[in-house]
mmCIF file with all atom_site columns, C-alpha atoms and ligand atoms in Angstrom:
data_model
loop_
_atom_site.group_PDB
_atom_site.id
_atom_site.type_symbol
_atom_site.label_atom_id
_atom_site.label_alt_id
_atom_site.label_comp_id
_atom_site.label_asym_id
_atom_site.label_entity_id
_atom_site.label_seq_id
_atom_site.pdbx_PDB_ins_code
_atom_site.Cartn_x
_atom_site.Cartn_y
_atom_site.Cartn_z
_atom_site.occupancy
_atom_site.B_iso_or_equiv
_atom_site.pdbx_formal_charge
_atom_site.auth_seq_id
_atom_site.auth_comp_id
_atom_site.auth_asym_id
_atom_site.auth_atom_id
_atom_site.pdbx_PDB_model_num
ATOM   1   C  CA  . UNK A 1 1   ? 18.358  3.010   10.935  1.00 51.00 ? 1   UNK A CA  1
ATOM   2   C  CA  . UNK A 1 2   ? 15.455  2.056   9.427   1.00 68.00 ? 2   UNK A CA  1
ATOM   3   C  CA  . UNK A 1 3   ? 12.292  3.908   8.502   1.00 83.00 ? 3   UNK A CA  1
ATOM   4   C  CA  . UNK A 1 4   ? 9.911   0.923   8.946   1.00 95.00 ? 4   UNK A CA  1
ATOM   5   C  CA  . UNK A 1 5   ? 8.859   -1.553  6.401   1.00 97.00 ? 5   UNK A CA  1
ATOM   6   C  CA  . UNK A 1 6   ? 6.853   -1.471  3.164   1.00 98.00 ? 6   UNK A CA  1
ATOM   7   C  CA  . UNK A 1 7   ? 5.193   -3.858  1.117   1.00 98.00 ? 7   UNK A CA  1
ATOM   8   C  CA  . UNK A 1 8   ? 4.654   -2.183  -2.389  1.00 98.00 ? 8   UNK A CA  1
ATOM   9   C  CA  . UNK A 1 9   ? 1.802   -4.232  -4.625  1.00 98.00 ? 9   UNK A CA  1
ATOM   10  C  CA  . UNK A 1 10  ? 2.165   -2.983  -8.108  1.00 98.00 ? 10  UNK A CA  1
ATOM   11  C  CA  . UNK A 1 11  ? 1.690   -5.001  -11.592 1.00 97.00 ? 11  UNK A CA  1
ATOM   12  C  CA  . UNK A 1 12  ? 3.344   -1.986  -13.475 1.00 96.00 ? 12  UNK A CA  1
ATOM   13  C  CA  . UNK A 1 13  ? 6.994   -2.693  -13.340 1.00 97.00 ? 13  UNK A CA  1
ATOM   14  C  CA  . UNK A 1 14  ? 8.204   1.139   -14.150 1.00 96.00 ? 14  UNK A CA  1
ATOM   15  C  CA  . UNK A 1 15  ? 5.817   2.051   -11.194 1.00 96.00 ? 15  UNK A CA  1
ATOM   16  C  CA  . UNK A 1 16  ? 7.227   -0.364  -8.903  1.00 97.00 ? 16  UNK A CA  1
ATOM   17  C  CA  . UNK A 1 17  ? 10.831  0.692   -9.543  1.00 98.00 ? 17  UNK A CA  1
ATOM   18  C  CA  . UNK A 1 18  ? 10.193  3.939   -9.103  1.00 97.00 ? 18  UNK A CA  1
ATOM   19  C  CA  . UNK A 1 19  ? 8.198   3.912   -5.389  1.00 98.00 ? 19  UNK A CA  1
ATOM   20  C  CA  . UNK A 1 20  ? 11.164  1.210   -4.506  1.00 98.00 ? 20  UNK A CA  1
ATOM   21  C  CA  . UNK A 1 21  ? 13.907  3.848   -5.388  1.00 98.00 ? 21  UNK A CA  1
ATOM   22  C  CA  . UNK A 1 22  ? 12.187  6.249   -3.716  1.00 98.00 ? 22  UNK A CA  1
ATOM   23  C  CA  . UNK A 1 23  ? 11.282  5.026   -0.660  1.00 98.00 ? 23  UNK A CA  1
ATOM   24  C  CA  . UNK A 1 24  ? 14.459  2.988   -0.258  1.00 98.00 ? 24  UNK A CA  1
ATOM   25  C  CA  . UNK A 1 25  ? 16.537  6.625   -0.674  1.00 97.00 ? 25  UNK A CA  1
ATOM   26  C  CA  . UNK A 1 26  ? 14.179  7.684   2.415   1.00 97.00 ? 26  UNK A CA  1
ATOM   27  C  CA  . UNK A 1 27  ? 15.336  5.247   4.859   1.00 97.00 ? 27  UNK A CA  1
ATOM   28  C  CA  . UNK A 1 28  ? 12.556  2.294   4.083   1.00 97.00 ? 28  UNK A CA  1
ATOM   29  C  CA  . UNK A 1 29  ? 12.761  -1.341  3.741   1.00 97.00 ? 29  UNK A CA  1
ATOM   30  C  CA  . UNK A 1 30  ? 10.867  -2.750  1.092   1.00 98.00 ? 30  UNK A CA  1
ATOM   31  C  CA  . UNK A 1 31  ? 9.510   -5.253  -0.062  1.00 98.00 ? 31  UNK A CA  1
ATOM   32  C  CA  . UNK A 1 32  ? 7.425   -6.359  -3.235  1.00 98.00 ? 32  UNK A CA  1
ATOM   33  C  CA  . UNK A 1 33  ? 4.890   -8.100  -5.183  1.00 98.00 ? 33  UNK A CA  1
ATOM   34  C  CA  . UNK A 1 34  ? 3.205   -7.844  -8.481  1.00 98.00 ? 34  UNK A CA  1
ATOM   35  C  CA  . UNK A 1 35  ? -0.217  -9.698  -7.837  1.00 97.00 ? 35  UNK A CA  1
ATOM   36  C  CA  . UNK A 1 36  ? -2.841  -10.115 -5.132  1.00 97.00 ? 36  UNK A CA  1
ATOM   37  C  CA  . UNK A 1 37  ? -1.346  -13.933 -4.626  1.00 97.00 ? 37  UNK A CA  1
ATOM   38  C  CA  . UNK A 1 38  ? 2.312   -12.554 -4.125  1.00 98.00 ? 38  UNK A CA  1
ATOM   39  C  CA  . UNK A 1 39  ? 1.302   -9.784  -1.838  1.00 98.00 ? 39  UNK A CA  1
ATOM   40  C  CA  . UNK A 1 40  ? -0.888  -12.942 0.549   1.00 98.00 ? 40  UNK A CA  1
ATOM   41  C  CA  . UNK A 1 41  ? 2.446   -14.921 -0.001  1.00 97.00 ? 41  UNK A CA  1
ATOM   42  C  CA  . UNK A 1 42  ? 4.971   -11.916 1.597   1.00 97.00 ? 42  UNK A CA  1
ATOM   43  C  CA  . UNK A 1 43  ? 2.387   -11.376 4.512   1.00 98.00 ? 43  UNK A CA  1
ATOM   44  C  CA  . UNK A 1 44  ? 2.740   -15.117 5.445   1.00 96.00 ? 44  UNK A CA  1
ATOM   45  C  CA  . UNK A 1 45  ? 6.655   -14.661 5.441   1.00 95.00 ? 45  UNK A CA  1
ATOM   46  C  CA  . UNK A 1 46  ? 6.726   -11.298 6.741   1.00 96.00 ? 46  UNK A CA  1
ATOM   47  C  CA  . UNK A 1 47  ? 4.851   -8.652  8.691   1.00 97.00 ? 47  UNK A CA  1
ATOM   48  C  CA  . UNK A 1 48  ? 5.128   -4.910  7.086   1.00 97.00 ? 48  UNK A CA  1
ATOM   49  C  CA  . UNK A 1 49  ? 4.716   -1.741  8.694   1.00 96.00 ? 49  UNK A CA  1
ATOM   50  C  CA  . UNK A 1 50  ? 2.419   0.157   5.644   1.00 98.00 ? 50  UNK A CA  1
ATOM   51  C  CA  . UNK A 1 51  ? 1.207   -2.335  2.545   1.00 98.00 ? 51  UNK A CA  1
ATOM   52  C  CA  . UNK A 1 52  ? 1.520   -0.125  -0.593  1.00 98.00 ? 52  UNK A CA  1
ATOM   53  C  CA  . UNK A 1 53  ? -1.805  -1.358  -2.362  1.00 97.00 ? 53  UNK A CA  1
ATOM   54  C  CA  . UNK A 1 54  ? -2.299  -0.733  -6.310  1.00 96.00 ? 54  UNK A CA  1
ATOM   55  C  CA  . UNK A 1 55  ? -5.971  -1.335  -6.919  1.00 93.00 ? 55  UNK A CA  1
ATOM   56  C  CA  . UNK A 1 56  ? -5.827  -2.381  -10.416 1.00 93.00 ? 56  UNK A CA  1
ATOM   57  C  CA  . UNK A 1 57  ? -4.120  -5.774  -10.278 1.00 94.00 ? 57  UNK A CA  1
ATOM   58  C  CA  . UNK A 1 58  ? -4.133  -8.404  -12.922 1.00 93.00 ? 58  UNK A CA  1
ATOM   59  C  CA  . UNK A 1 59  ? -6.559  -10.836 -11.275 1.00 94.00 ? 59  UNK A CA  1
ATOM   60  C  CA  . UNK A 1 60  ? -7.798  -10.540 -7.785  1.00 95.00 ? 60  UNK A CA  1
ATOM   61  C  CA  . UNK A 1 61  ? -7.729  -6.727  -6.975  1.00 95.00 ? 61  UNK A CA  1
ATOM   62  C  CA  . UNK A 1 62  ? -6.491  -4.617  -4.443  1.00 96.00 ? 62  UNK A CA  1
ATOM   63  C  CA  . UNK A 1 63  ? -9.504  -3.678  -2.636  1.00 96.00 ? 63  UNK A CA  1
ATOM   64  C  CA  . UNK A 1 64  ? -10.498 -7.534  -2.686  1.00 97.00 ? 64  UNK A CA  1
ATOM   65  C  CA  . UNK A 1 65  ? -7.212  -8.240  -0.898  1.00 98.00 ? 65  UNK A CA  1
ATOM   66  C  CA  . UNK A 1 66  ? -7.031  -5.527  1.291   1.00 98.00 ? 66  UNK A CA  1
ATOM   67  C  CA  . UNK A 1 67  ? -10.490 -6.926  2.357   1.00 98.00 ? 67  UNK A CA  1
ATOM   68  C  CA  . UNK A 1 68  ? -8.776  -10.574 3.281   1.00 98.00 ? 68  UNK A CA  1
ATOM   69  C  CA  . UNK A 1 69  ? -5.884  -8.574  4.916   1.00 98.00 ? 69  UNK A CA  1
ATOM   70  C  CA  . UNK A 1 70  ? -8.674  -6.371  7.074   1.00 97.00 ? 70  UNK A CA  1
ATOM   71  C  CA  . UNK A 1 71  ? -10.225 -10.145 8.022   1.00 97.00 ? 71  UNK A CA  1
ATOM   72  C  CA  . UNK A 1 72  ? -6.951  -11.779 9.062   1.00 97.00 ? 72  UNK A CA  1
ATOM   73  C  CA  . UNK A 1 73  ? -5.751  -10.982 12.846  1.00 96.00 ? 73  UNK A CA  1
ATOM   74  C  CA  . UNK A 1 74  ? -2.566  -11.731 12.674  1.00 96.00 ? 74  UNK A CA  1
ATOM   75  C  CA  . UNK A 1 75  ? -2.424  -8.280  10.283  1.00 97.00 ? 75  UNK A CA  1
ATOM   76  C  CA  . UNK A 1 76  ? -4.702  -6.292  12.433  1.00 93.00 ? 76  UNK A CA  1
ATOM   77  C  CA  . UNK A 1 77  ? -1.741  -3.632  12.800  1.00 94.00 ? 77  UNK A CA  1
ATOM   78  C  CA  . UNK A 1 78  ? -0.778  -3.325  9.050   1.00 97.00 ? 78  UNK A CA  1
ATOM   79  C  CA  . UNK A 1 79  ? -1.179  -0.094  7.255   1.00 97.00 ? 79  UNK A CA  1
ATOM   80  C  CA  . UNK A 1 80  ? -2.866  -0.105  3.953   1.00 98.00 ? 80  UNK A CA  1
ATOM   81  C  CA  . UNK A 1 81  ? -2.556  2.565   1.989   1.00 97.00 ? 81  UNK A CA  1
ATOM   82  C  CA  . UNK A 1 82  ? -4.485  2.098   -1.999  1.00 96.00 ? 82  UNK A CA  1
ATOM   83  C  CA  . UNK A 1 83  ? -2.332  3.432   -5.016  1.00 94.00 ? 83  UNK A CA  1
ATOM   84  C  CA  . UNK A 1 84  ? -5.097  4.189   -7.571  1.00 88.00 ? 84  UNK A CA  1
ATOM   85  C  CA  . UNK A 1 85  ? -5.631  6.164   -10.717 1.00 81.00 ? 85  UNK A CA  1
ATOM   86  C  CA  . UNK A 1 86  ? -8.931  7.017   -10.473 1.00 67.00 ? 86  UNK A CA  1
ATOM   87  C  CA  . UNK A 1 87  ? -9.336  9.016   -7.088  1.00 61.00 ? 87  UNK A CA  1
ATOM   88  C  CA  . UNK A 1 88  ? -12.929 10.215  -7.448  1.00 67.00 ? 88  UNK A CA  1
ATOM   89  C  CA  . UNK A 1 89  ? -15.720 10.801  -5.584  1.00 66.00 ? 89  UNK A CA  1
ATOM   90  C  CA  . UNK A 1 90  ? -17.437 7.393   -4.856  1.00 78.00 ? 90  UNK A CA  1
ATOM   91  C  CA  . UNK A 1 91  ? -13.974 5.923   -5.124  1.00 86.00 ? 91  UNK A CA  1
ATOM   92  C  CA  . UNK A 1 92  ? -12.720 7.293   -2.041  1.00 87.00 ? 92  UNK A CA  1
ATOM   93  C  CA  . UNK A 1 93  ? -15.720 5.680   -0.234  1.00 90.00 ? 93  UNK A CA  1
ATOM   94  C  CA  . UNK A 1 94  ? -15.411 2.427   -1.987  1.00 92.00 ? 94  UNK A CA  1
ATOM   95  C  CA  . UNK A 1 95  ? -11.181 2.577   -0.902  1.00 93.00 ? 95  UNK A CA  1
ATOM   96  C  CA  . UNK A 1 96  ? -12.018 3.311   3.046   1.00 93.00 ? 96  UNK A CA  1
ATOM   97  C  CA  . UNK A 1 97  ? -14.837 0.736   3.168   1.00 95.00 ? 97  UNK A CA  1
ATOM   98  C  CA  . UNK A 1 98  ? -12.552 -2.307  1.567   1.00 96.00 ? 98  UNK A CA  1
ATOM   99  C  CA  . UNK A 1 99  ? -10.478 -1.554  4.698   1.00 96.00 ? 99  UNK A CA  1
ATOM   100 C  CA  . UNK A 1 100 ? -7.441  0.654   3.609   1.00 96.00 ? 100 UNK A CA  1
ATOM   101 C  CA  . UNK A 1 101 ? -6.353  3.552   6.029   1.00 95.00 ? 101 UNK A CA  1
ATOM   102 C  CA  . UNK A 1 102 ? -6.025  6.375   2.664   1.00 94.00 ? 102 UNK A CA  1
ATOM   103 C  CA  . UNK A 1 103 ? -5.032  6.175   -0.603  1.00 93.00 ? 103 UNK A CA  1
ATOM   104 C  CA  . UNK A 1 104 ? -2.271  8.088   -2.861  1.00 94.00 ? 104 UNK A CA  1
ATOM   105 C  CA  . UNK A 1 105 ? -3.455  9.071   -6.255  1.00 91.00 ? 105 UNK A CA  1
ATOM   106 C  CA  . UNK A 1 106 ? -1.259  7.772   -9.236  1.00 89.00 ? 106 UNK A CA  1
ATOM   107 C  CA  . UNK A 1 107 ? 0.659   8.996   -10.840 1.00 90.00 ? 107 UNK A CA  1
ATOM   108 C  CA  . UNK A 1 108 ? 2.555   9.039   -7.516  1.00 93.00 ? 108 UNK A CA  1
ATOM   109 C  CA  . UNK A 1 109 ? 4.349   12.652  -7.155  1.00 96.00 ? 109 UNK A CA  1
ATOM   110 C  CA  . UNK A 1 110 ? 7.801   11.630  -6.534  1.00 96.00 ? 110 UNK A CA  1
ATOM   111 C  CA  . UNK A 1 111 ? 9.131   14.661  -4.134  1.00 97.00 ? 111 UNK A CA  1
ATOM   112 C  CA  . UNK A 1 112 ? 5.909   13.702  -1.733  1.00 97.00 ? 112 UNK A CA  1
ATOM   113 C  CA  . UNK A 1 113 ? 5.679   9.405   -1.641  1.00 98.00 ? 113 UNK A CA  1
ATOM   114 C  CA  . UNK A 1 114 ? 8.002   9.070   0.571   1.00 97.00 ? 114 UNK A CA  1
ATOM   115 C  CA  . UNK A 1 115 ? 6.474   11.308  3.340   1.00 97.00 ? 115 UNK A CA  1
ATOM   116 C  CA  . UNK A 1 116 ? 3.023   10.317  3.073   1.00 97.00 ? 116 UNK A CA  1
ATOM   117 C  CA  . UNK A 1 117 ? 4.147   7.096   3.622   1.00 97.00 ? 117 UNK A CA  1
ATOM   118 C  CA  . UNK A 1 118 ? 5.856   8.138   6.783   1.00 96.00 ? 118 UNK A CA  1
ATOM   119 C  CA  . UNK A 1 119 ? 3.068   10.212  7.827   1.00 95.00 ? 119 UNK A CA  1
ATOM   120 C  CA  . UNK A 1 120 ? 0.304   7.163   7.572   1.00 95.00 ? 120 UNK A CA  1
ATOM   121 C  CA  . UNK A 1 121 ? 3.144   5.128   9.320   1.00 94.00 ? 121 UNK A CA  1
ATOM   122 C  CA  . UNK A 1 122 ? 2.541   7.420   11.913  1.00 92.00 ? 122 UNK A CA  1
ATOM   123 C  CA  . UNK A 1 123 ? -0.903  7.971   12.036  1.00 89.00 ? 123 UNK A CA  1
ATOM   124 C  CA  . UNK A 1 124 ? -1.057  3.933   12.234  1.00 85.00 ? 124 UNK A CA  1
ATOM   125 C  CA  . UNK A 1 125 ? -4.503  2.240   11.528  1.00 79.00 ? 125 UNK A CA  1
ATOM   126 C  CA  . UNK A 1 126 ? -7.922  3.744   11.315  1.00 67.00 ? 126 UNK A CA  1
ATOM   127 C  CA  . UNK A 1 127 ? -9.941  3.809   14.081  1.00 54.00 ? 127 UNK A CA  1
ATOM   128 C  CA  . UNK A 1 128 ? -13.041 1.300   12.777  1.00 45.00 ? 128 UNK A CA  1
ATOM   129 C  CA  . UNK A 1 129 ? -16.187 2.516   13.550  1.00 37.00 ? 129 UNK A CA  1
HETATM 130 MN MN1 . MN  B 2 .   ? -1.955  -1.797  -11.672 1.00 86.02 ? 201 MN  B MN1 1
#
């Protein structure tokens, strides 16, 4: 059985590992890039459930490709969800308005990813105003 799928985009290999493991041992299937270009390239090949989004991305970042994501139809159902280090105020805003439904704050908290995951899974895209 499968707990839906997720695309995680993270340039930090240790990070990546780690959300894989952990969302694997929860019943996930996952998939994964390590730029903004590889991300685009897996949502040709393959629609995800919840798109894992690091913000801080060698090149093009996440927000900017959440933003082509938000303008493509074809992904109109896809979760984003923004991994990002710096979850302040004026962030948040910044986050939401790029087009992702939340965001986790990094360092991820291991004994919680995998149910926040599920829960915005569940709670399914933002109604846009
Ligand atoms: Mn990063």
């Amino acid at each position: 059985m499968s707990g839906g799928k997720v695309l995680i985009v993270e340039d930090n290999p240790v990070n990546l590992r780690l959300a894989q493991f952990l969302l694997e041992k929860a019943g996930f299937t996952v998939a994964k890039a390590t730029s903004g270009a590889e991300c685009l390239a897996q949502l040709e090949l393959d629609i995800p459930d919840v798109v894992l989004m690091d913000i801080q991305l060698p090149g093009e970042d996440g927000l900017s490709i959440t933003r082509k994501i938000r303008a493509t139809p074809r992904l109109a159902a896809v979760v984003v969800v923004a991994l990002t280090a710096h979850a302040m105020a004026g962030d948040r805003e910044k986050i939401l308005a790029a087009g992702c439904d939340g965001y986790i704050p990094k360092p991820v908290d291991p004994g919680r990813l995998a149910g926040e995951v599920r829960r915005y899974l569940h709670q399914g895209r933002l109604k846009s105003a």
